[in-house]
Tab-separated table of C-alpha atoms and ligand atoms in Angstrom:
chain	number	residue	atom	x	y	z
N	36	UNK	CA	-30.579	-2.843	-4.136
N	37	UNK	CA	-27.883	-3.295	-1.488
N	38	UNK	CA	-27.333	-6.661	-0.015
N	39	UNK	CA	-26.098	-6.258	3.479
N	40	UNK	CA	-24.778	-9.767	5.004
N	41	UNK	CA	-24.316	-10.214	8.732
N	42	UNK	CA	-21.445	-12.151	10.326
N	43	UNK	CA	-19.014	-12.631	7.086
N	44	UNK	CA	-15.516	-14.666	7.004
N	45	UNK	CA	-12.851	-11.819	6.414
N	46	UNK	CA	-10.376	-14.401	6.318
N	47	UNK	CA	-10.049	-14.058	2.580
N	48	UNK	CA	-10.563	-10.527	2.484
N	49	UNK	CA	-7.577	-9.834	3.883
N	50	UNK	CA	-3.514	-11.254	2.806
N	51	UNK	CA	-2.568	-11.994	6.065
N	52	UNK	CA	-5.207	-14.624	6.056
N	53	UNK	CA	-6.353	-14.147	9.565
N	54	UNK	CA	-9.811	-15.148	10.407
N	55	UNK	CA	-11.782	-12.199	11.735
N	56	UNK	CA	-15.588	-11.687	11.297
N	57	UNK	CA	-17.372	-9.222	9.705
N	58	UNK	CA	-20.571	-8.166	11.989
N	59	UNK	CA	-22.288	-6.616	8.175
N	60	UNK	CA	-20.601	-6.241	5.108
N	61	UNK	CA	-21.701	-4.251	1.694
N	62	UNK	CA	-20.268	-4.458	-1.243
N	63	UNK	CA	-20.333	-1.316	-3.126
N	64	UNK	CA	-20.096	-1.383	-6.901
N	65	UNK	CA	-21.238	1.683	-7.927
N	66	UNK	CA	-20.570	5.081	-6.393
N	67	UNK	CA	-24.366	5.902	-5.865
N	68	UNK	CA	-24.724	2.855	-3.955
N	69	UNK	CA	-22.702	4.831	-1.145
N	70	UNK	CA	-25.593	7.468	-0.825
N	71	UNK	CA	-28.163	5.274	-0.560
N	72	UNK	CA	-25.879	3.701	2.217
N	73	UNK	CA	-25.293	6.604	4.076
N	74	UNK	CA	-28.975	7.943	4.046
N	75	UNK	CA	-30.155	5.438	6.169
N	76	UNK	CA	-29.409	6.610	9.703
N	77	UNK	CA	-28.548	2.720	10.983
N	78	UNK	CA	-25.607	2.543	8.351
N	79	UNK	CA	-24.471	6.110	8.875
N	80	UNK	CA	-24.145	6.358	12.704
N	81	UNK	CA	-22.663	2.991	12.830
N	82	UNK	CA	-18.703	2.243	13.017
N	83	UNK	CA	-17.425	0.918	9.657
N	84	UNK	CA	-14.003	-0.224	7.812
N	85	UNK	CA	-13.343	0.678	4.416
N	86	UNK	CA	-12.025	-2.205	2.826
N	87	UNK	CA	-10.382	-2.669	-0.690
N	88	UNK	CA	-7.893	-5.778	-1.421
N	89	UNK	CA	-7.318	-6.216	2.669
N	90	UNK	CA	-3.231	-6.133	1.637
N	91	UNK	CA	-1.984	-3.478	4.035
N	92	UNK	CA	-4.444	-4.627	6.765
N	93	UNK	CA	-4.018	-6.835	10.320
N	94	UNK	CA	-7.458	-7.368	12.016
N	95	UNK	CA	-6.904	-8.154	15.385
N	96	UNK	CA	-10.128	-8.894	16.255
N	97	UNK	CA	-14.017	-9.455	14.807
N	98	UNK	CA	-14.932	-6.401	13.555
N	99	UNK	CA	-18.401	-4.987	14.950
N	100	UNK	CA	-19.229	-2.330	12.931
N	101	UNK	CA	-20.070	-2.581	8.881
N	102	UNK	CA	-17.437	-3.211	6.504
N	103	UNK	CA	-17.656	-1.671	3.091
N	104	UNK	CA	-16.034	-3.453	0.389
N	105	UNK	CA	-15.352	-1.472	-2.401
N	106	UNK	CA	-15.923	-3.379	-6.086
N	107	UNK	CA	-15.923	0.037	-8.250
N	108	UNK	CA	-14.823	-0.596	-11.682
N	109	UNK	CA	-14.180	1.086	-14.970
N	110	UNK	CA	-11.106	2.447	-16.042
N	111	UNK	CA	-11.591	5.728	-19.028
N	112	UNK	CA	-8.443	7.044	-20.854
N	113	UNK	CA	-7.765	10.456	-22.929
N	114	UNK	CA	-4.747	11.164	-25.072
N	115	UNK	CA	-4.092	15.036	-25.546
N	116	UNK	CA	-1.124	15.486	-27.303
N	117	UNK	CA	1.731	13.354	-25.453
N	118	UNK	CA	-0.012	14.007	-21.998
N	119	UNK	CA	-2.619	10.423	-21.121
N	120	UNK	CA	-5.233	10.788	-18.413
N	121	UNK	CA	-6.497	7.781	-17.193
N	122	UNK	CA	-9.227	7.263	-14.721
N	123	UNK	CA	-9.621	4.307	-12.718
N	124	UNK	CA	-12.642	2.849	-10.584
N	125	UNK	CA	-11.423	2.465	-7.200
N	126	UNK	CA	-12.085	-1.244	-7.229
N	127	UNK	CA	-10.239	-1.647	-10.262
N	128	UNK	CA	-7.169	-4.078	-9.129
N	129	UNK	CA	-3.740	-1.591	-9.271
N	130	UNK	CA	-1.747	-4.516	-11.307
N	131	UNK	CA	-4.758	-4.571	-13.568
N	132	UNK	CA	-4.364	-0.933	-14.283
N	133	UNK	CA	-0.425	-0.814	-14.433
N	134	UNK	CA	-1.003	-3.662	-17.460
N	135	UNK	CA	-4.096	-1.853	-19.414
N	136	UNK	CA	-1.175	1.274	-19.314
N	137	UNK	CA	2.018	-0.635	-20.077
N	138	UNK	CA	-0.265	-2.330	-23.087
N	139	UNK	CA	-1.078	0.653	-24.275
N	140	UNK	CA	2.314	2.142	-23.664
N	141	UNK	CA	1.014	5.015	-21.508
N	142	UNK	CA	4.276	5.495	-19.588
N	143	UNK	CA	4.228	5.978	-15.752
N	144	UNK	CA	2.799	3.276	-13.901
N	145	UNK	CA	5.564	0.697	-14.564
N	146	UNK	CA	7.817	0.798	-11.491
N	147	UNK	CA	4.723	-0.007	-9.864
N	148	UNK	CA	4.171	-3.275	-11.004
N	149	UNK	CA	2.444	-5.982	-9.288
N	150	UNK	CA	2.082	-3.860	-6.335
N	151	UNK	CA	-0.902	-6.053	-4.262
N	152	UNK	CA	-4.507	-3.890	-3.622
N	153	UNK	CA	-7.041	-1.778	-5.134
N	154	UNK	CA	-6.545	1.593	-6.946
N	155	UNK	CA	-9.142	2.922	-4.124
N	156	UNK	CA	-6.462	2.644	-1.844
N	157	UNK	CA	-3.320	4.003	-3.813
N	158	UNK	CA	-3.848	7.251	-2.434
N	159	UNK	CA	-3.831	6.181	1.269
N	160	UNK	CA	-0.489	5.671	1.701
N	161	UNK	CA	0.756	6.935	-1.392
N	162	UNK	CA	2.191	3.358	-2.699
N	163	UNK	CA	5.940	3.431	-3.505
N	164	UNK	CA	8.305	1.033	-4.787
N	165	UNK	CA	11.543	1.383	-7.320
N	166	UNK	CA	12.026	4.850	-6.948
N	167	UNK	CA	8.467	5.999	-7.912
N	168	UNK	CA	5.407	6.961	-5.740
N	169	UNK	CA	1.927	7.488	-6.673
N	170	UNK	CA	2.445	11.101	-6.355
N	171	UNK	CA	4.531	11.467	-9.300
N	172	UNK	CA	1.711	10.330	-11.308
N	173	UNK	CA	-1.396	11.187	-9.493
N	174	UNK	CA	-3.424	14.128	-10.748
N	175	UNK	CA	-7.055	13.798	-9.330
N	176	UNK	CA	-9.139	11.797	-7.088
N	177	UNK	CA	-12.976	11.368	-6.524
N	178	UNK	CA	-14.353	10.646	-2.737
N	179	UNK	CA	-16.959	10.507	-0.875
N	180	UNK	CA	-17.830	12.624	2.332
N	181	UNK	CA	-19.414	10.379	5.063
N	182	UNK	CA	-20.617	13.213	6.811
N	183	UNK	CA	-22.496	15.280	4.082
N	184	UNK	CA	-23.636	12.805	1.424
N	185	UNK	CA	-21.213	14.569	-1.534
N	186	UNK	CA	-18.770	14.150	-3.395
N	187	UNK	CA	-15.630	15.919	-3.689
N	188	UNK	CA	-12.562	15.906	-5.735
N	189	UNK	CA	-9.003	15.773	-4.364
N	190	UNK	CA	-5.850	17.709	-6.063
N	191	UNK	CA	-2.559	16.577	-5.465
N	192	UNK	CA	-2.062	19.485	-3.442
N	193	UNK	CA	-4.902	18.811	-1.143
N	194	UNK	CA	-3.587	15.142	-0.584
N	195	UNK	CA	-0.016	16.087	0.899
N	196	UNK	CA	1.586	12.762	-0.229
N	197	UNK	CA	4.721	11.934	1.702
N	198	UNK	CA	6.374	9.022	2.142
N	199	UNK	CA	3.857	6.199	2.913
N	200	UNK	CA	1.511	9.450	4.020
N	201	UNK	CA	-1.503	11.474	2.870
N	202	UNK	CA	-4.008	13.667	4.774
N	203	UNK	CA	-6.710	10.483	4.029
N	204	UNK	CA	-4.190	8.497	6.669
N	205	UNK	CA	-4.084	12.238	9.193
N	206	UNK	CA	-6.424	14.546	9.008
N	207	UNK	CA	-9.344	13.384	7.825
N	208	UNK	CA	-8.728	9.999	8.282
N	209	UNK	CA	-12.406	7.695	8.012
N	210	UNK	CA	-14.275	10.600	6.942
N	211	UNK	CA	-13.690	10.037	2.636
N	212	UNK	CA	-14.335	6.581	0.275
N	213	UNK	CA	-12.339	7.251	-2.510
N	214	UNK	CA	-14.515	6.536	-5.378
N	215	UNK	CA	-12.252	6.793	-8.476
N	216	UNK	CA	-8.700	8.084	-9.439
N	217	UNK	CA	-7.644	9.729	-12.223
N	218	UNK	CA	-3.289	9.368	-13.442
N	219	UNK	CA	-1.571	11.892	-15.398
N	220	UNK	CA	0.802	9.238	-17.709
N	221	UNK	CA	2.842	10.181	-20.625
N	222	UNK	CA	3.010	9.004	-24.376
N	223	UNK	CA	6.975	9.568	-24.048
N	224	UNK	CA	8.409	7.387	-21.152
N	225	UNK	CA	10.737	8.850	-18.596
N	226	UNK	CA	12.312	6.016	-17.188
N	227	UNK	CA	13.278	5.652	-13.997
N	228	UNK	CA	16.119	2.852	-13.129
N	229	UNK	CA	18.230	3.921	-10.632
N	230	UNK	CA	17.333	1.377	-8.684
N	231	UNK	CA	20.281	-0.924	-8.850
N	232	UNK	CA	18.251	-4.046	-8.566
N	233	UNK	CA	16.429	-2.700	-12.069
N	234	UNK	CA	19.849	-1.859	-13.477
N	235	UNK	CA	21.414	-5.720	-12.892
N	236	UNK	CA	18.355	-7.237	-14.452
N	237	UNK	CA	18.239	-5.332	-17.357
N	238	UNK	CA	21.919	-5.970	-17.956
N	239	UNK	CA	21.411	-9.858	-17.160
N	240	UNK	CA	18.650	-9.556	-19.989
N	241	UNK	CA	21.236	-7.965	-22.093
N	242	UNK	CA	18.431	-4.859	-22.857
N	243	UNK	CA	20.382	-1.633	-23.302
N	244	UNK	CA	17.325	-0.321	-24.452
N	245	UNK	CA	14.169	-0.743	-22.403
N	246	UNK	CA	10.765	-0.768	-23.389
N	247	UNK	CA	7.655	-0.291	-20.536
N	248	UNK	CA	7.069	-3.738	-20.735
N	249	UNK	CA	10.455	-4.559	-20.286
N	250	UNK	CA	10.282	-2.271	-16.885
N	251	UNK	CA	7.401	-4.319	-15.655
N	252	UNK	CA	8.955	-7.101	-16.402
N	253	UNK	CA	12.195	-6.511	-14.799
N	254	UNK	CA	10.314	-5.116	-11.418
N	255	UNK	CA	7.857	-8.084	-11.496
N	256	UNK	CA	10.833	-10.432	-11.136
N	257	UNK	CA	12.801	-8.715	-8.366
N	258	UNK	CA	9.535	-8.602	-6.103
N	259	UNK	CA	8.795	-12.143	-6.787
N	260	UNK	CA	11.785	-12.839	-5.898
N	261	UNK	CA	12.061	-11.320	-2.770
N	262	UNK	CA	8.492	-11.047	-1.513
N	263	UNK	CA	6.338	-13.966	-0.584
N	264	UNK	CA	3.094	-14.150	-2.768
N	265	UNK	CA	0.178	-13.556	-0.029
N	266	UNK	CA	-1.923	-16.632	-2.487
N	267	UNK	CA	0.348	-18.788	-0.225
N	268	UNK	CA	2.075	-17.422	2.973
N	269	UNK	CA	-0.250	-14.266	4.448
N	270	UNK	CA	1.286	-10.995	4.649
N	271	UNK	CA	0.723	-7.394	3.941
N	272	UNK	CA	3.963	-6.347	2.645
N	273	UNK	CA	6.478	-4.310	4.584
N	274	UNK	CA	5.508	-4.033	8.136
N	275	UNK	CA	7.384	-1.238	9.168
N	276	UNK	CA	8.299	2.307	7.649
N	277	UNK	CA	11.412	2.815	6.540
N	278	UNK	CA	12.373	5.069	9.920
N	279	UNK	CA	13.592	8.938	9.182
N	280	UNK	CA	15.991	10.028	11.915
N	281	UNK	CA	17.730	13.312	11.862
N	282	UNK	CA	21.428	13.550	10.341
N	283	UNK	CA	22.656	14.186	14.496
N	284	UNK	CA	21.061	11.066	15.448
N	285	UNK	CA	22.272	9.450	12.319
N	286	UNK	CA	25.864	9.938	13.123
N	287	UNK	CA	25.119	8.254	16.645
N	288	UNK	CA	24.241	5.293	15.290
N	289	UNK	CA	27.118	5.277	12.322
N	290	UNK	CA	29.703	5.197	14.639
N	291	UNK	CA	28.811	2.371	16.565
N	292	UNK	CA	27.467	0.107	12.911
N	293	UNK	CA	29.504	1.914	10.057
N	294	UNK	CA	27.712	-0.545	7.612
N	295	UNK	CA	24.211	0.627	8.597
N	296	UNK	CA	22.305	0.982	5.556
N	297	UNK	CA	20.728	4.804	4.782
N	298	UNK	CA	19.491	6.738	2.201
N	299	UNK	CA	19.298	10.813	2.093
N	300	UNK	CA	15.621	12.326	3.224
N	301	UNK	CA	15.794	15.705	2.527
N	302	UNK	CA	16.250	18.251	4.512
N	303	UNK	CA	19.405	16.657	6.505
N	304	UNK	CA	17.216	13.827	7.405
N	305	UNK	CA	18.535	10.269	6.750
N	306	UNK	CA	16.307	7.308	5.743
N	307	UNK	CA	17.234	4.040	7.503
N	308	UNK	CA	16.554	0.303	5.729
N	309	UNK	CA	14.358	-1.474	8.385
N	310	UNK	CA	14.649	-4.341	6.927
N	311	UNK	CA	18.267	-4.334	7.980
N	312	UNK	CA	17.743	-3.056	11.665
N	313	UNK	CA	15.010	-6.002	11.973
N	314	UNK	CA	18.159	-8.255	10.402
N	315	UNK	CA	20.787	-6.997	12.527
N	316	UNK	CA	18.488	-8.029	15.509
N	317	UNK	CA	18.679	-11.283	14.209
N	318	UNK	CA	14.784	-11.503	12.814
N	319	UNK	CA	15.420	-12.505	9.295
N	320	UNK	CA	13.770	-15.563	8.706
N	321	UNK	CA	12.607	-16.343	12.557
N	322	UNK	CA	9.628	-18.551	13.239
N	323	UNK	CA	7.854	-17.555	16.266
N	324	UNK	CA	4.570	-20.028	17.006
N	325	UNK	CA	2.457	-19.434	13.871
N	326	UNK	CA	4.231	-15.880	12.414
N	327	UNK	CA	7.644	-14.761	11.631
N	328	UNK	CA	9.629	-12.538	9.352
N	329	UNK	CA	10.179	-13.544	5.625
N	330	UNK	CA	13.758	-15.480	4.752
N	331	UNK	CA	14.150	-13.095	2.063
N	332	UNK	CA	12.965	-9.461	3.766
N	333	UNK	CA	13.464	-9.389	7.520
N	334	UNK	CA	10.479	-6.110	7.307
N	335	UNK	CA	7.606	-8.331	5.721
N	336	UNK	CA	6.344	-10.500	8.460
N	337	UNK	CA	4.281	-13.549	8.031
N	338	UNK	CA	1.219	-15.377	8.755
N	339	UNK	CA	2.837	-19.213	8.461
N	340	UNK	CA	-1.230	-20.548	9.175
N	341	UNK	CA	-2.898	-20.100	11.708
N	342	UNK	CA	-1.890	-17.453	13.315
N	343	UNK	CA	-4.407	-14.634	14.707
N	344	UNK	CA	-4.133	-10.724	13.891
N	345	UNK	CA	-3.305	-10.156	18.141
N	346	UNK	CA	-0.280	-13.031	17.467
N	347	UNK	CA	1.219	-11.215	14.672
N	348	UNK	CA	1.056	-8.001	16.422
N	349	UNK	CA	2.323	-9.152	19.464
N	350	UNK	CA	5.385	-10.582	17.528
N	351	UNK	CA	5.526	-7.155	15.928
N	352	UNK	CA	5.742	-5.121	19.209
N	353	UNK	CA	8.713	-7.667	19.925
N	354	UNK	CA	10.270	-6.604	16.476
N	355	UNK	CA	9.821	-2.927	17.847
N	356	UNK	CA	11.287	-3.268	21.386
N	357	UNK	CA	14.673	-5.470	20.320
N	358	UNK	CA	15.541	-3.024	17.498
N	359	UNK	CA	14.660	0.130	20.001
N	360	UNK	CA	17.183	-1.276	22.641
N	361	UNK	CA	19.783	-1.961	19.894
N	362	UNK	CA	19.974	1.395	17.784
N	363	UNK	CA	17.572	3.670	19.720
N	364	UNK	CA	14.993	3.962	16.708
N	365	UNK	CA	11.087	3.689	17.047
N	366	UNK	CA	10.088	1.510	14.563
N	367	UNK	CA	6.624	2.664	13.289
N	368	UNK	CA	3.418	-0.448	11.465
N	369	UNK	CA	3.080	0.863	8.148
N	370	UNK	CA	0.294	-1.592	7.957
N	371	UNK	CA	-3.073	-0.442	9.314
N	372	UNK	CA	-4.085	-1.976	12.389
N	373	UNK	CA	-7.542	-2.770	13.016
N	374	UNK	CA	-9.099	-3.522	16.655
I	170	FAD	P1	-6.637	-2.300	1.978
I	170	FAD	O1	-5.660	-3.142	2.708
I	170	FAD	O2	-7.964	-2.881	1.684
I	170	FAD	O3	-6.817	-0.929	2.765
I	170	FAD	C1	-5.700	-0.198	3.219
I	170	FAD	C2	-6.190	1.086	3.912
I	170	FAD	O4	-6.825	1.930	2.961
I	170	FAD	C3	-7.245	0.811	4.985
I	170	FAD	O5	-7.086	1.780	5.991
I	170	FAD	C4	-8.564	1.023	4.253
I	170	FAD	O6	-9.622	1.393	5.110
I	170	FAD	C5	-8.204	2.159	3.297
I	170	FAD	N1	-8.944	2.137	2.020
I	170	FAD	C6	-8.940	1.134	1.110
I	170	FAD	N2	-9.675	1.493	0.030
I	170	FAD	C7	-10.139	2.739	0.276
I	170	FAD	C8	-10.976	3.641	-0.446
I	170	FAD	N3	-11.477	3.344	-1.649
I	170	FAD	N4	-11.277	4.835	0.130
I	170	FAD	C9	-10.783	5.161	1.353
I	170	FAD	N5	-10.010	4.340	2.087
I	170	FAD	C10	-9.684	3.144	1.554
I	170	FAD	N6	2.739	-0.982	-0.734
I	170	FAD	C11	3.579	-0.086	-1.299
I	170	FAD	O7	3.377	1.129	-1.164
I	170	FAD	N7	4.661	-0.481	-2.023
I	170	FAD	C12	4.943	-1.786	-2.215
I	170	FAD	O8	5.921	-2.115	-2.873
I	170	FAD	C13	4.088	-2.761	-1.632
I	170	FAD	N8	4.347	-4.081	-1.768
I	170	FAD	C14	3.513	-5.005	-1.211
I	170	FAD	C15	3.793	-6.358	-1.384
I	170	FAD	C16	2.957	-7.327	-0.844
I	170	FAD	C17	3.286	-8.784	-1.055
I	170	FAD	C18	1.807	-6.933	-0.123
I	170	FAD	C19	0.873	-7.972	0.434
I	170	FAD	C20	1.525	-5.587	0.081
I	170	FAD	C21	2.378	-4.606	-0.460
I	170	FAD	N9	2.146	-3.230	-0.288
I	170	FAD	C22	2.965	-2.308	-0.889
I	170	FAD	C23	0.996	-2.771	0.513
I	170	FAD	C24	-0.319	-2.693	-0.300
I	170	FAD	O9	-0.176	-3.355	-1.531
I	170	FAD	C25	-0.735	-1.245	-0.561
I	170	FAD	O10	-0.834	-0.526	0.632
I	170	FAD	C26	-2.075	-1.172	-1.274
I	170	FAD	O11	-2.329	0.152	-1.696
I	170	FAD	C27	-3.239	-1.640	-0.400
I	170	FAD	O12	-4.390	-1.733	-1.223
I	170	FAD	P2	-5.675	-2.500	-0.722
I	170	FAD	O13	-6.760	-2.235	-1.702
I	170	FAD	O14	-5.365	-3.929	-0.469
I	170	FAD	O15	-5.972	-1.740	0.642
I	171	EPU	N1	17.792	-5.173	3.910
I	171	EPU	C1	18.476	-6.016	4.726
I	171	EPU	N2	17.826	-7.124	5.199
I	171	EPU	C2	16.549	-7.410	4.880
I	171	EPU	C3	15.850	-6.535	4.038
I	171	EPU	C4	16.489	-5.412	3.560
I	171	EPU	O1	19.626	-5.802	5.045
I	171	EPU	O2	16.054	-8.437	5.350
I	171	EPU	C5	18.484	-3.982	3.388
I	171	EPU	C6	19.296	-4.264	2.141
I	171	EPU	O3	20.514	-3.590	2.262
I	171	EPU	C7	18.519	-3.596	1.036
I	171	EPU	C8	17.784	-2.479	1.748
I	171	EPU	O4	17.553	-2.969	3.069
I	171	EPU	O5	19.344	-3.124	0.046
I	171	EPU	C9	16.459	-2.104	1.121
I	171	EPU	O6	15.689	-3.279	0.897
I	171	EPU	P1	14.617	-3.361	-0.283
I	171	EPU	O7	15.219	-2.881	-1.547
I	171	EPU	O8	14.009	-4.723	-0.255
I	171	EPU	O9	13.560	-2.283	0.107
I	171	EPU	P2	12.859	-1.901	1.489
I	171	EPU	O10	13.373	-0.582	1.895
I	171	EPU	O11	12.986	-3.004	2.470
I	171	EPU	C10	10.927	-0.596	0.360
I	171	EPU	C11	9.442	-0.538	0.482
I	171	EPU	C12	8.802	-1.662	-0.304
I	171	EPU	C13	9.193	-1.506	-1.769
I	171	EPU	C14	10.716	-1.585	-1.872
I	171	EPU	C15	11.209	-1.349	-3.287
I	171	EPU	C16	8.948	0.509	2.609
I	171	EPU	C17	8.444	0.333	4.001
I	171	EPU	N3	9.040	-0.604	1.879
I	171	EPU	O12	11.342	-1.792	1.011
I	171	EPU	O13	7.383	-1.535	-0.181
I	171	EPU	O14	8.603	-2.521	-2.558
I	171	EPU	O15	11.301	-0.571	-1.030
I	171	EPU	O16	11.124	-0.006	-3.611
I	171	EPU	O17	9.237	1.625	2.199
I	171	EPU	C18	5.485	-2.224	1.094
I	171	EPU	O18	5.296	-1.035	1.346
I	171	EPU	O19	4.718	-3.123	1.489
I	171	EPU	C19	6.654	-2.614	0.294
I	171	EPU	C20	6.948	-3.881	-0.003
C-alpha cells in the first residue's frame, strides 16, 4: 500500500542540505507501485519531482507538488562469454554498484567510482568523470511513461548521451521514471588512464600493473581529495558545465589568457575548464554569507550552513555574470534547479 506523507523535511534528501518542504512525498520501491500511483487521477494530474539521491539538485523553494522518491533495488548479472550484463534497480546507490562490479571484476564501471546518487539517475545527465561516461557502458534502460501507464525500454541510441546530456534532460524531459538500468561490462578490462591525475597515483603507488580495484582505488583518492564530502559541507558537485565554444571564439580568448585551460570537443569545438574561468575571476575558495566556492575546485560551490537554495543561486548568477564580462562565455548550472 503506498504511504503518501504531507509536508516532509527535504533537507536531507538533498546534498546541498537546504531546507525545502515537501507538500507529499512517496517512496516508491517497487516499479508497480508507480501504476498504482499514476491511476489515481489526484497523483497523476498533480506537479511532481522525481527524486533519487538529491546530489545534482538546488531547491529553491518548498516544493508544492508530490515528490517521488525512488528506493528501487536489486541488481541481476549474466556472464556470456567475456561480455557481463548487469542490471541495476534504479534506487540501487551508483558506488554500491561500481563495488558489487569491481568485486566481481566485471570491468567498466571503475573510473566511476564514488560518483554521489542513484543508478536511476545515471542516465540523466549521462555521469562522467576520468575519461569515462555512462554511455560507454550503458546498454539498456527501463522507464516509466507518466502519461500512458507503460513501460518502455530505452537503447542507447534512443537516449542521445552527450556530454552531461540525454533526451530524459530535452525532449521528454518529466514525462519517464527510470525504473532500472541494465550495463554492458567486460570480463577483460580496458583500462582507461589517461587521465594524468590516475597516471601520478598509480606511479606514487609504484603499480605498473593495475588491477580494477586498484582503479577505484586510485580515482576514490583524487576525488576525496579534491571534492568536499556532501556528509559535511552541502554541495552537488560541479555547478557549471564545462562550456564548449567554437575554435574562432577560442582563439579570441587565447590571445588575451595564453594559459587558458582547454580540451578538444570534436568537431573544431574546444572544451574550456570552468573551474579555471570561475578561478581566474578570483572565486576559488570565496565565502559569500552562508555559500561559496570550494578551496580545492573553484566549479563546486557550497552550502557552508545555512544557506537557502535562492542564496546559492543568487551567488551562482554572480559566478555567471563576472566570468561573462571577463572572457565573454555563458556559463551554463549543470545542476538541476528546482522552483
Ligand atoms: P538527483 O539529484 O536525485 O536527481 C537528478 C535529476 O535526475 C533530477 O532532475 C531528477 O528529477 C532526475 N532523476 C533522478 N532519478 C530519476 C529516475 N529514476 N528517473 C527519472 N529521473 C530521475 N556527476 C558526474 O557526472 N560526474 C561526477 O564526477 C560527479 N561528481 C559529483 C561529486 C559530488 C561531491 C556530488 C555531490 C555530485 C557529483 N556529481 C557528479 C553529480 C551527481 O552525483 C550525479 O548527477 C548523479 O547522477 C545524481 O544522482 P541522484 O540520484 O542524486 O540524482
Ligand atoms: N581548474 C582550475 N581551478 C579550479 C578547478 C579546476 O584551474 O578551481 C582547472 C585545472 O587546470 C584542472 C582543470 O581545471 O586541471 C580540470 O579540473 P578537474 O580535473 O577537477 O575537472 P573539472 O573539469 O573541473 C570535470 C567534471 C567532474 C569530474 C571531473 C573528473 C564537469 C562539469 N565536471 O570537472 O564532474 O569529476 O571532471 O573527470 O564536467 C560533476 O559533474 O559534479 C563532477 C564533479
Amino acid at each position: 500500500m503506498l504511504q503518501i506523507q504531507e509536508n516532509v523535511s527535504l533537507k536531507n534528501f538533498n546534498t546541498f542540505g537546504v531546507e525545502a518542504k515537501a507538500r507529499y512525498f512517496v517512496e516508491i520501491n517497487h516499479k508497480d507501485e508507480l501504476v498504482e500511483l499514476f491511476m489515481d487521477p489526484q497523483w497523476k494530474q498533480m506537479e511532481h519531482l522525481v527524486l533519487g539521491g538529491g546530489s545534482n539538485m538546488l531547491l529553491l523553494k518548498d516544493y508544492e507538488g508530490l515528490v517521488i522518491r525512488i528506493n528501487i533495488r536489486g541488481i541481476e548479472h549474466r556472464i556470456s562469454h567475456e561480455d557481463v550484463y548487469v542490471e541495476a534497480g534504479a534506487g540501487e546507490v551508483w558506488n554500491d554498484l561500481v563495488n558489487f562490479c569491481v568485486a566481481r571484476e566485471y570491468a567498466g564501471l571503475e573510473n566511476l567510482s564514488l560518483i554521489p546518487g542513484s543508478v536511476g539517475a545515471s542516465p540523466i545527465q549521462n555521469i562522467g568523470a576520468y575519461g569515462v561516461e555512462l554511455k560507454d557502458v550503458f546498454y539498456s534502460c527501463n522507464a516509466f511513461e507518466l502519461a500512458t501507464g507503460t513501460f518502455k525500454t530505452f537503447t542507447k541510441a534512443d537516449c542521445r548521451f552527450e556530454y552531461r546530456e540525454s533526451i530524459f534532460k530535452s525532449e521528454l524531459k518529466g514525462q519517464y521514471i527510470i525504473v532500472s538500468v541494465k550495463f554492458h561490462l567486460s570480463l577483460v578490462p580496458n583500462f582507461n588512464l589517461k587521465y594524468g591525475a590516475i597516471e601520478l597515483e598509480l606511479k606514487n603507488r609504484n603499480i605498473t600493473s593495475p588491477t580494477l580495484k586498484d582503479v577505484s582505488q586510485v580515482v576514490s583518492h583524487i576525488r576525496v581529495s579534491k571534492l568536499p564530502d556532501p556528509s559535511t559541507i552541502g554541495n552537488a558537485g560541479s555547478f557549471f558545465k564545462n562550456p564548449i565554444i567554437s575554435a574562432d571564439q577560442f582563439s579570441g580568448i587565447q590571445a588575451k589568457f595564453p594559459e587558458v585551460v582547454n580540451y578538444p570537443a570534436g568537431d573544431g569545438l574546444v572544451k574550456l575548464a570552468a573551474g579555471w574561468l570561475i578561478e581566474q575571476c578570483g572565486w576559488k575558495g570565496k565565502v559569500v554569507g552562508n555559500t561559496g566556492t570550494w578551496m580545492n575546485q573553484a566549479l563546486v560551490l557550497v552550502n557552508h550552513g545555512g544557506a537557502s537554495g535562492a542564496e546559492v543561486y543568487a551567488f551562482s548568477s554572480q559566478i555567471i555574470d563576472s566570468v561573462y564580462t571577463k572572457f565573454g562565455v555563458m556559463l551554463q548550472r549543470e545542476v538541476n534547479i528546482i522552483s
